[in-house]
Structure formats: structure tokens, C-alpha cells
PDB file of C-alpha atoms in Angstrom:
ATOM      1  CA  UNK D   1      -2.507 -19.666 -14.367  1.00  0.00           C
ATOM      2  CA  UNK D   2       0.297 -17.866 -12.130  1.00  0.00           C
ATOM      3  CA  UNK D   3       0.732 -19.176  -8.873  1.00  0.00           C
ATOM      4  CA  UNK D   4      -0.061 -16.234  -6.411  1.00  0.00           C
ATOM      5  CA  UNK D   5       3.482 -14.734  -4.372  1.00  0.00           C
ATOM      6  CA  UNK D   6       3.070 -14.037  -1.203  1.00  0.00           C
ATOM      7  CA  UNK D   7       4.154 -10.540   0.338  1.00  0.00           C
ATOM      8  CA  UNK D   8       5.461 -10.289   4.013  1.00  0.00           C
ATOM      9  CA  UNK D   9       3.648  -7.054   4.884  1.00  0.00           C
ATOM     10  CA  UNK D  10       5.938  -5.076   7.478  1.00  0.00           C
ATOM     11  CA  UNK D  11       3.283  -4.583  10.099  1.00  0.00           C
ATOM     12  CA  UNK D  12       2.537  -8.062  10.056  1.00  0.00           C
ATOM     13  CA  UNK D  13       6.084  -8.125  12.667  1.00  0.00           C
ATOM     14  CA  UNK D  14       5.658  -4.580  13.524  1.00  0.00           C
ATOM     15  CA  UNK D  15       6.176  -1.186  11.883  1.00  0.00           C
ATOM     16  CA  UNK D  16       9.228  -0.571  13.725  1.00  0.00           C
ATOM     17  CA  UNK D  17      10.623  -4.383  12.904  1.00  0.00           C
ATOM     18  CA  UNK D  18      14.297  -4.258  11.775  1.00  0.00           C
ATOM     19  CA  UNK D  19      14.503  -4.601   8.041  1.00  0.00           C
ATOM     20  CA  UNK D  20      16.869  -7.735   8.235  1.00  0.00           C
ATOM     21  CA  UNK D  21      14.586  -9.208  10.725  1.00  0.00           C
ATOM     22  CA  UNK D  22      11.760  -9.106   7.743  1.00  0.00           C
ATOM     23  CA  UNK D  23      13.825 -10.433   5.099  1.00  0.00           C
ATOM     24  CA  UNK D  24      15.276 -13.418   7.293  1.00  0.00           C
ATOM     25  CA  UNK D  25      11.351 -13.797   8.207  1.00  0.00           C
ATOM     26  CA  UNK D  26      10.443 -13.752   4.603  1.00  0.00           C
ATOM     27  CA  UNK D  27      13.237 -16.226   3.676  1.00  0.00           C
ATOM     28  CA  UNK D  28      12.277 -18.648   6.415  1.00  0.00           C
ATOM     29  CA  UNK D  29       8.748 -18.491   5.499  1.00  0.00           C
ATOM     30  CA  UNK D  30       8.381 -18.709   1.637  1.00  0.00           C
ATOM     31  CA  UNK D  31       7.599 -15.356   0.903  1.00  0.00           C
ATOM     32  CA  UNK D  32       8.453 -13.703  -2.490  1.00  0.00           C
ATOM     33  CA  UNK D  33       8.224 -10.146  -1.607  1.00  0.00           C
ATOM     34  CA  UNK D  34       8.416  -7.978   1.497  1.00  0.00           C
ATOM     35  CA  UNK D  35       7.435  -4.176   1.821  1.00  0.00           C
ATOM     36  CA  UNK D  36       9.629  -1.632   3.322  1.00  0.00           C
ATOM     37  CA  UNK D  37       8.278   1.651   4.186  1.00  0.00           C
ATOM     38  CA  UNK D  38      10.106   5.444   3.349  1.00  0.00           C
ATOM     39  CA  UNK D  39      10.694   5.623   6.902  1.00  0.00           C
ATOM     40  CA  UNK D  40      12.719   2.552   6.575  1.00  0.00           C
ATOM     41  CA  UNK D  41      14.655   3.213   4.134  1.00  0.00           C
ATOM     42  CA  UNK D  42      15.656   6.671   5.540  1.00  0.00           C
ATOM     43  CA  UNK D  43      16.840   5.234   8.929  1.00  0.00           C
ATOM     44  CA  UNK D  44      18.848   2.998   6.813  1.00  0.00           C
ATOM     45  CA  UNK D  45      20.685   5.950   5.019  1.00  0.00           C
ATOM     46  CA  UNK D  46      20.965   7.775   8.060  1.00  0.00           C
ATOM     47  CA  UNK D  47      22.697   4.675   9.769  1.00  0.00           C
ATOM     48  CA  UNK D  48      24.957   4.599   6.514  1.00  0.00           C
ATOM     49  CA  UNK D  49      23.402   2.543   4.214  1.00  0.00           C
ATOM     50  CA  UNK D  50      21.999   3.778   1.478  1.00  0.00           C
ATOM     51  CA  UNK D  51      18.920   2.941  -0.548  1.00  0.00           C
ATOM     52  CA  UNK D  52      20.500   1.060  -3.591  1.00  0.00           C
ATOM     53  CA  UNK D  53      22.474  -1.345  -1.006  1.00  0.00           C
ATOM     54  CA  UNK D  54      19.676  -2.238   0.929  1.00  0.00           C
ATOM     55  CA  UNK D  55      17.504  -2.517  -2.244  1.00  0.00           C
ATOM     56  CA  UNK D  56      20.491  -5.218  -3.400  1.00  0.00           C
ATOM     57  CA  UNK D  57      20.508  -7.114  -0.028  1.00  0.00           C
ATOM     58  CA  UNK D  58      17.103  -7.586  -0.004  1.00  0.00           C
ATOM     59  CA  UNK D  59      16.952  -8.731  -3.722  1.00  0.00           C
ATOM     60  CA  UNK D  60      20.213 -11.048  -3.070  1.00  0.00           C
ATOM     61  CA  UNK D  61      17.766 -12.685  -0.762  1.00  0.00           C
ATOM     62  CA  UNK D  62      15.562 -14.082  -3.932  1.00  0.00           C
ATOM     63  CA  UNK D  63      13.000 -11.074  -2.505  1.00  0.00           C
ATOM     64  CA  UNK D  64      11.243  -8.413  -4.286  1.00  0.00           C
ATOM     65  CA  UNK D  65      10.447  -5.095  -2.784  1.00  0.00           C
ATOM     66  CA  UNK D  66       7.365  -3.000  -2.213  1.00  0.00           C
ATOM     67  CA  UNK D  67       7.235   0.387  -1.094  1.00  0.00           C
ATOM     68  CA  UNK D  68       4.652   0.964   1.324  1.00  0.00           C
ATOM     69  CA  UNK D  69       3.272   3.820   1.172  1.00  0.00           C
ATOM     70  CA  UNK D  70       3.307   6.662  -0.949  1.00  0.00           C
ATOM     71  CA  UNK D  71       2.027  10.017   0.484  1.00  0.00           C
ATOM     72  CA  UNK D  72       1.620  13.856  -0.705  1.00  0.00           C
ATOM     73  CA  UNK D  73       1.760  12.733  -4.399  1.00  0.00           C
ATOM     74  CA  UNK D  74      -1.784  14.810  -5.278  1.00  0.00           C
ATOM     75  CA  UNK D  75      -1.946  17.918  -3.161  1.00  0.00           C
ATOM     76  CA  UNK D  76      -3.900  18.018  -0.008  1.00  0.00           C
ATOM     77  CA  UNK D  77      -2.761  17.488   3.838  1.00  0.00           C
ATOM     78  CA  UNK D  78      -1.879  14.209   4.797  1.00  0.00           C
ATOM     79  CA  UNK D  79      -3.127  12.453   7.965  1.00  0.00           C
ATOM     80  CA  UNK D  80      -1.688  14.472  11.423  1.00  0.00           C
ATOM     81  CA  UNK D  81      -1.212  10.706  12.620  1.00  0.00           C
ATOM     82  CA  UNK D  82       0.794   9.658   9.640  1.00  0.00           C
ATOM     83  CA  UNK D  83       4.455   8.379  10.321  1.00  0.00           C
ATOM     84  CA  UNK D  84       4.957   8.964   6.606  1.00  0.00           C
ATOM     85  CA  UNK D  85       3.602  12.020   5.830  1.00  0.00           C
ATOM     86  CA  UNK D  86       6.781  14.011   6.300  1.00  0.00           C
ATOM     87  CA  UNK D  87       8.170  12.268   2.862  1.00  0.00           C
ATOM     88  CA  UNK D  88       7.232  14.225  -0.502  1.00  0.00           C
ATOM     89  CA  UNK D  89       6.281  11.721  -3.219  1.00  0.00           C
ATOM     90  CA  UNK D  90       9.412  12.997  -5.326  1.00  0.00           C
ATOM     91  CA  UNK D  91      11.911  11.598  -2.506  1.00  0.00           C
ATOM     92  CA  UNK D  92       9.543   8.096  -1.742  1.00  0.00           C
ATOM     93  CA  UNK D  93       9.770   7.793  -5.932  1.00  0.00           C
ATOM     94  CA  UNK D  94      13.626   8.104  -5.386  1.00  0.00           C
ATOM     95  CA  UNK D  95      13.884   6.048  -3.136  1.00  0.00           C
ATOM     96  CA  UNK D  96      12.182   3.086  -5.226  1.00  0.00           C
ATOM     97  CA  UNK D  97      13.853   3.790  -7.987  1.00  0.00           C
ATOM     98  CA  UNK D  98      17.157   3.316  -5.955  1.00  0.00           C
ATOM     99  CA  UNK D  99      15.719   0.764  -3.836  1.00  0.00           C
ATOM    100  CA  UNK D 100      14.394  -1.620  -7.741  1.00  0.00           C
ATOM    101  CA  UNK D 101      11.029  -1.874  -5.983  1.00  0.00           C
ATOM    102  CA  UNK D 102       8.881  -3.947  -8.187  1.00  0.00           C
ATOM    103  CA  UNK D 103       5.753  -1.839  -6.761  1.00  0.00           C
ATOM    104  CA  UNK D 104       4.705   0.921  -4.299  1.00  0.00           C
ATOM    105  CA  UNK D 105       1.418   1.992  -2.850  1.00  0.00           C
ATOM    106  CA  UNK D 106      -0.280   5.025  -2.886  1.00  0.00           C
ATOM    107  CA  UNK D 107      -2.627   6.049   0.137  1.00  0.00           C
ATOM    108  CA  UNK D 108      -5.282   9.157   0.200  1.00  0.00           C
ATOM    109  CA  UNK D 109      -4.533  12.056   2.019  1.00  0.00           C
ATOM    110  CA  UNK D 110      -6.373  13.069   5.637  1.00  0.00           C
ATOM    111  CA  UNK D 111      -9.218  15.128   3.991  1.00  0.00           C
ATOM    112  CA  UNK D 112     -10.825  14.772   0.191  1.00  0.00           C
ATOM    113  CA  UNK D 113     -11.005  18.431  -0.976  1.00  0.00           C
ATOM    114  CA  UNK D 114      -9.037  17.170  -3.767  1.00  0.00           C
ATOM    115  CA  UNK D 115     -11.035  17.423  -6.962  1.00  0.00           C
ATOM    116  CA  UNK D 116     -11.128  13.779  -8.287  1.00  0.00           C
ATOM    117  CA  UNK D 117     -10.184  14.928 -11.595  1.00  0.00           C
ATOM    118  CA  UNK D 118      -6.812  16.259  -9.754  1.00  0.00           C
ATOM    119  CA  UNK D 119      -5.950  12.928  -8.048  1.00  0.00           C
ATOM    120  CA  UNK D 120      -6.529  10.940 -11.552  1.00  0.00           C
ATOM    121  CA  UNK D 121      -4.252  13.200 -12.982  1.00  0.00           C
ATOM    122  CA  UNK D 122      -1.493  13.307 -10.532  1.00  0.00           C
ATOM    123  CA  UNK D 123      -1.520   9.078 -10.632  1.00  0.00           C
ATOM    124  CA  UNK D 124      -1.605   8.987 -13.889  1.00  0.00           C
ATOM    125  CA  UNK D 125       2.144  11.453 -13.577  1.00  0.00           C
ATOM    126  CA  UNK D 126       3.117   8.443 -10.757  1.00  0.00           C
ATOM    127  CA  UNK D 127       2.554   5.281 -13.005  1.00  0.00           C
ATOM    128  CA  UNK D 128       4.317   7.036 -15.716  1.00  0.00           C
ATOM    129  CA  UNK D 129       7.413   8.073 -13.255  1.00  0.00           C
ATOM    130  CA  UNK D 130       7.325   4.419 -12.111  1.00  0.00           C
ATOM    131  CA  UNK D 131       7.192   3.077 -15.333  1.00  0.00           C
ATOM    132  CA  UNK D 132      10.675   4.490 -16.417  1.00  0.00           C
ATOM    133  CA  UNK D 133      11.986   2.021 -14.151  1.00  0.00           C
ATOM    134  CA  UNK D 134       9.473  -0.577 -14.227  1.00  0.00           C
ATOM    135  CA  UNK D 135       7.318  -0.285 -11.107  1.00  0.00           C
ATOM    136  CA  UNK D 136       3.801  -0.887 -10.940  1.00  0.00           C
ATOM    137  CA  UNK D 137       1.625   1.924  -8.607  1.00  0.00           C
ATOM    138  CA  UNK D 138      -1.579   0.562  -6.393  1.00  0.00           C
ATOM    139  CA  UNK D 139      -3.935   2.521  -4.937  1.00  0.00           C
ATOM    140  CA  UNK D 140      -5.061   1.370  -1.107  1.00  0.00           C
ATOM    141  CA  UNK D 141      -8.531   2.641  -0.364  1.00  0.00           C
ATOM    142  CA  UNK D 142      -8.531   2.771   3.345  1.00  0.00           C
ATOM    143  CA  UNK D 143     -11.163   3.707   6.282  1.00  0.00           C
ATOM    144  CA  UNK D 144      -8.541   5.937   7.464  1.00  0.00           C
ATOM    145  CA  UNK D 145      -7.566   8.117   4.482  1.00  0.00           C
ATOM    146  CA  UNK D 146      -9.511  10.445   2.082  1.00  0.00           C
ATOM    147  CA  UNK D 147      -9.535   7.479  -0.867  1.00  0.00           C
ATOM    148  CA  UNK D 148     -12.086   5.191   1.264  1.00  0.00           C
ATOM    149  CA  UNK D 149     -13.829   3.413  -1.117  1.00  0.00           C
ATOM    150  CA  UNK D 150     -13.205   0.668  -3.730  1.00  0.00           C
ATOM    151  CA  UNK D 151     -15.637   2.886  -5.999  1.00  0.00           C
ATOM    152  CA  UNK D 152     -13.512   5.904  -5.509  1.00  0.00           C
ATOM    153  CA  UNK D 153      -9.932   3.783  -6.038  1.00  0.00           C
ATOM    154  CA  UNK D 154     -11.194   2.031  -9.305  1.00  0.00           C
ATOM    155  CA  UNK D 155     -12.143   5.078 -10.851  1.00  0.00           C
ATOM    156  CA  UNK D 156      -8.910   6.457 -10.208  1.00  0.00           C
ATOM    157  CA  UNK D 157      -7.314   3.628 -11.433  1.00  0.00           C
ATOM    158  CA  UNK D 158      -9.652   3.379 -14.676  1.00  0.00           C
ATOM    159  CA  UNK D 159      -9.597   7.098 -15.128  1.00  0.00           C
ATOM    160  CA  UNK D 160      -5.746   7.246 -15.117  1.00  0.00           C
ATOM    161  CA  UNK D 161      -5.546   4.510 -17.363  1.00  0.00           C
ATOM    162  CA  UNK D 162      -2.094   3.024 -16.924  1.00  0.00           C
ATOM    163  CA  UNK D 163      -0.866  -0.579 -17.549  1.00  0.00           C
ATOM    164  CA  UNK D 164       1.280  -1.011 -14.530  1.00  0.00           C
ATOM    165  CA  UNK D 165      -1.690   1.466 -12.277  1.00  0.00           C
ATOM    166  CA  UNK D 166      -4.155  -1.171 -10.041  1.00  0.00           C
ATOM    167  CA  UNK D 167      -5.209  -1.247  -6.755  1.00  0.00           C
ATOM    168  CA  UNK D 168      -4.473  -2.974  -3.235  1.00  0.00           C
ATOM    169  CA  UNK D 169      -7.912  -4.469  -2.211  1.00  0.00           C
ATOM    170  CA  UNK D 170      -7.925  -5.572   1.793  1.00  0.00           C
ATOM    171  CA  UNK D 171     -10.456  -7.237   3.170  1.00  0.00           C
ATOM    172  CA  UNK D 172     -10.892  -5.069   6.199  1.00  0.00           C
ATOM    173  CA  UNK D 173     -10.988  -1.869   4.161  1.00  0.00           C
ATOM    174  CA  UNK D 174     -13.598  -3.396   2.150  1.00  0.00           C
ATOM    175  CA  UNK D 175     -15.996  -4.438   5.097  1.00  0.00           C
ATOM    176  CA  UNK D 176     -15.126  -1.323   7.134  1.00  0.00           C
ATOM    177  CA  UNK D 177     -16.135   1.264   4.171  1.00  0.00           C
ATOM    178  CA  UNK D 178     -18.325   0.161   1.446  1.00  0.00           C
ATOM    179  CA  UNK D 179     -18.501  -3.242   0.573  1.00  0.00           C
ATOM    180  CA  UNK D 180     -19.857  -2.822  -2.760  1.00  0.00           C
ATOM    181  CA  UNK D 181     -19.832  -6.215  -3.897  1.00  0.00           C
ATOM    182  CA  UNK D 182     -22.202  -5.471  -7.416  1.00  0.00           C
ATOM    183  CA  UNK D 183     -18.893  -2.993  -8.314  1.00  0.00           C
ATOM    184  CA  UNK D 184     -16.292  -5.794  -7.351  1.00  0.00           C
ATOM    185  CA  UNK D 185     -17.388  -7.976  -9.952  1.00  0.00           C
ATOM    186  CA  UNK D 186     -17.598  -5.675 -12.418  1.00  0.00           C
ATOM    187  CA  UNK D 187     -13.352  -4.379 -11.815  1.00  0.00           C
ATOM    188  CA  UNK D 188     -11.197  -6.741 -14.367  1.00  0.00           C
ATOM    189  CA  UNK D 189      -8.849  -9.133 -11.910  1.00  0.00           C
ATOM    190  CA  UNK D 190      -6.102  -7.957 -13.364  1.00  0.00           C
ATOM    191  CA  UNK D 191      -6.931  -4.437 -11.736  1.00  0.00           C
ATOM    192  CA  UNK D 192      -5.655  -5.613  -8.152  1.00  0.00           C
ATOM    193  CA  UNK D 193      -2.229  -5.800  -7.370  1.00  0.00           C
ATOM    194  CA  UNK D 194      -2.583  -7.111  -3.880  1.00  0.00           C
ATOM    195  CA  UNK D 195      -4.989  -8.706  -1.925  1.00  0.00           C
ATOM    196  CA  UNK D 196      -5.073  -8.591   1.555  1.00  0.00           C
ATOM    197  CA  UNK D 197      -6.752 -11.178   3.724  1.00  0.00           C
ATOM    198  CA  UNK D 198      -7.583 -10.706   7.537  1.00  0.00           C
ATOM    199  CA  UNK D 199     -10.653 -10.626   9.310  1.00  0.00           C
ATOM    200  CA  UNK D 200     -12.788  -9.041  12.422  1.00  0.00           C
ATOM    201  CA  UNK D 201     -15.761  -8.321  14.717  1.00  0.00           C
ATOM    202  CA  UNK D 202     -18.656  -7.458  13.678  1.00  0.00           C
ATOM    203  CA  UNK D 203     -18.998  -4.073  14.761  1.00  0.00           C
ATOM    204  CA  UNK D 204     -15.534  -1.705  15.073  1.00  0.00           C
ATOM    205  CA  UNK D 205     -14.286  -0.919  18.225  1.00  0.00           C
ATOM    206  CA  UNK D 206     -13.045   2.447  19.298  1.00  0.00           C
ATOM    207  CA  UNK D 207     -12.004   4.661  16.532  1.00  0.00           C
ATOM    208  CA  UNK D 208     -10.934   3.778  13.115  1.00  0.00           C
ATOM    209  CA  UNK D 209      -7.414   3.466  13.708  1.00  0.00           C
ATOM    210  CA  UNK D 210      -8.486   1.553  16.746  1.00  0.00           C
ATOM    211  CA  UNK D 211     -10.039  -0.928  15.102  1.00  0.00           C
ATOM    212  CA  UNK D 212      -6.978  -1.837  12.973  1.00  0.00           C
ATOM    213  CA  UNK D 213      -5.436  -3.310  15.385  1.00  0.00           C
ATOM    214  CA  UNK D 214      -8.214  -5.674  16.751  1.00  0.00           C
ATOM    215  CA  UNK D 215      -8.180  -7.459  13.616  1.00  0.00           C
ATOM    216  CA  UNK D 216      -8.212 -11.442  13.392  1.00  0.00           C
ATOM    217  CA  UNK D 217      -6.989 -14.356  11.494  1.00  0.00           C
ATOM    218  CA  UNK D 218      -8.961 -14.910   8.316  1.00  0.00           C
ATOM    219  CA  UNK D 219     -12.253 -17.147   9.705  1.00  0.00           C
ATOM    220  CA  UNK D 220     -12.030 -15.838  13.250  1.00  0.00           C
ATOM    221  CA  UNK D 221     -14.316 -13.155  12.679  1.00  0.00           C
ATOM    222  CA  UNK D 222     -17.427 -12.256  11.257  1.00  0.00           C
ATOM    223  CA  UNK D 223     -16.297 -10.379   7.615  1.00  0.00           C
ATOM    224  CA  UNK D 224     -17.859 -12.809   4.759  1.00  0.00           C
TER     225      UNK D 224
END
């Protein structure tokens, strides 16, 4: 059995954390990936490094890359909130091609008047896009986005019927929409990508988006 890598998530120092301040993080820590976000990546270029050189730094550090997230890449509006949401999936795709991300991950947009049929189509055209340069595609189902539900991520994921398609499956997400654990057993492990680990209250607090950041070190809180 593979011994499971360990990804250095960027909000885990902060959304705005430096990108060398991750990868000497990663290093120090034992960490096999880290995730950089399109925002990233464009500051870079605009500060005059481009995409491929900061793709080879971090790689020269013995660390993959994930691209985190992927927006606009079905149609629909995505979230007014969302730091992302000015980048079209065509440049985020560039930019992991450029970058030799070894995966990326897709997030719903702010409302779900997106036929399903739609969305299974359009990540079907991603995974096959990422697949020229050998990228796998997740889906995050999230209590923030309009693909909230592991129900609604694994039939995108089945429908589209990829090999390097899965899904991101985090603990909060899971507790905070559906927690349908009948349909988790029945989703081949090979489906998730990424697990996420982290824990909280019982009962949200504030909004949503509150609520993510009140969340707790796994065993701290009440999720199961």
C-alpha cells in the first residue's frame, strides 16, 4: 500500500502567505506537495516571474504542485466573495500547465442553475485538457459553493468518467452539508484525491464563510 503524501494547503499559513514562505514551510516539515492558488501565480508574473520558473523552484524543492482552485470552468456566476473568480478556467489551465502541477481543484460556482448534465460535461472537457499534460482534476464540494454535496460531486465525477477526474473530500464540508455516510461507502477509494482533516463545534457560528474560520484541530471538536 502507498504511503499517504502530505499537502501543505496554502491557507493553512494564510492565503496571502508568500509562496517561498510555503515551500521553505513544506521543506521543513515533510510535506510532499504544496498548493498555490491563480492569484499566486499571477502576482508572481506581475513581479517578473513567470509561471514555468516558479513551477521549477518549487519542484527543485523535491515538491509537487496543486492548483487551488479552479473557477468559471462550467458557465454560471461565481461567488461575489471569491478572490479567484476573476480568472477564466482557460488562463488557471495555463497556468498549470506552465506551472507542471500534478493536480488542480475545481470549486462550484455561487448559484446551481447549471444543468448537472452541463457541469459533467464541461469536467469531463477539464480532465481531458489536464490530461495532455498529466494532471489529475478534483472536485471540492463545499458549503459555500453551488457543488455542496458529496452526492452531487461523485456524480459528477462518475458521470464524467475520467481516470485522472476524483474528488477532494474535507471533513468540514462533509459535516457542514450532507454527511451521507451510506453514499461514502459506496464511492471506490480511489475516487478521492485529497482528504482533508480538521474539525469543529457542533453547531456553525455566524455565516458559512464564518464558520470556516472557527475550525479546530482534528479531536478538538465535535465532527465524528
Amino acid at each position: 500500500m502507498t504511503e499517504p503524501g502530505w499537502i501543505l494547503w496554502a491557507g493553512t499559513l494564510g492565503l496571502e502567505s508568500a509562496v517561498p514562505d510555503r515551500i521553505a514551510a513544506a521543506v521543513a516539515c515533510g510535506y510532499s506537495r504544496i498548493s498555490v492558488s491563480p492569484l499566486d501565480v499571477a502576482r508572481r508574473e506581475e513581479a517578473g516571474t513567470s509561471a514555468v520558473e516558479l513551477g521549477r523552484r518549487i519542484r527543485d524543492a523535491g515538491l509537487g504542485i496543486v492548483v487551488d482552485p479552479i473557477m468559471n470552468w462550467y458557465g454560471g456566476t461565481p461567488p461575489p466573495t471569491s478572490r479567484f473568480g476573476r480568472f477564466t478556467a482557460d488562463e488557471t489551465l495555463r497556468m498549470c500547465e506552465e506551472l507542471g502541477a500534478v493536480c488542480a481543484t475545481v470549486l462550484g460556482q455561487g448559484s446551481d442553475d447549471v444543468p448537472l448534465d452541463d457541469i459533467v460535461a464541461s469536467f469531463g472537457r477539464v480532465c481531458d485538457r489536464a490530461a495532455g499534460f498529466g494532471m489529475q482534476v478534483q472536485v471540492e464540494f463545499t458549503a459555500l459553493h453551488s457543488i455542496r454535496t458529496l452526492q452531487t460531486a461523485w456524480d459528477i465525477v462518475r458521470g464524467a468518467d475520467r481516470p485522472n477526474g476524483g474528488i477532494v473530500f474535507d471533513t468540514w464540508h462533509f459535516f457542514r452539508t450532507d454527511p451521507d455516510y451510506a453514499l461514502l461507502a459506496t464511492i471506490p477509494g480511489d475516487r478521492f484525491l485529497s482528504v482533508q482533516v480538521d474539525d469543529a463545534l457542533p453547531e456553525p457560528v455566524g455565516t458559512m464563510r464564518d464558520d470556516t474560520l472557527n475550525r479546530l484541530m482534528p479531536g478538538d471538536g465535535s465532527l465524528d
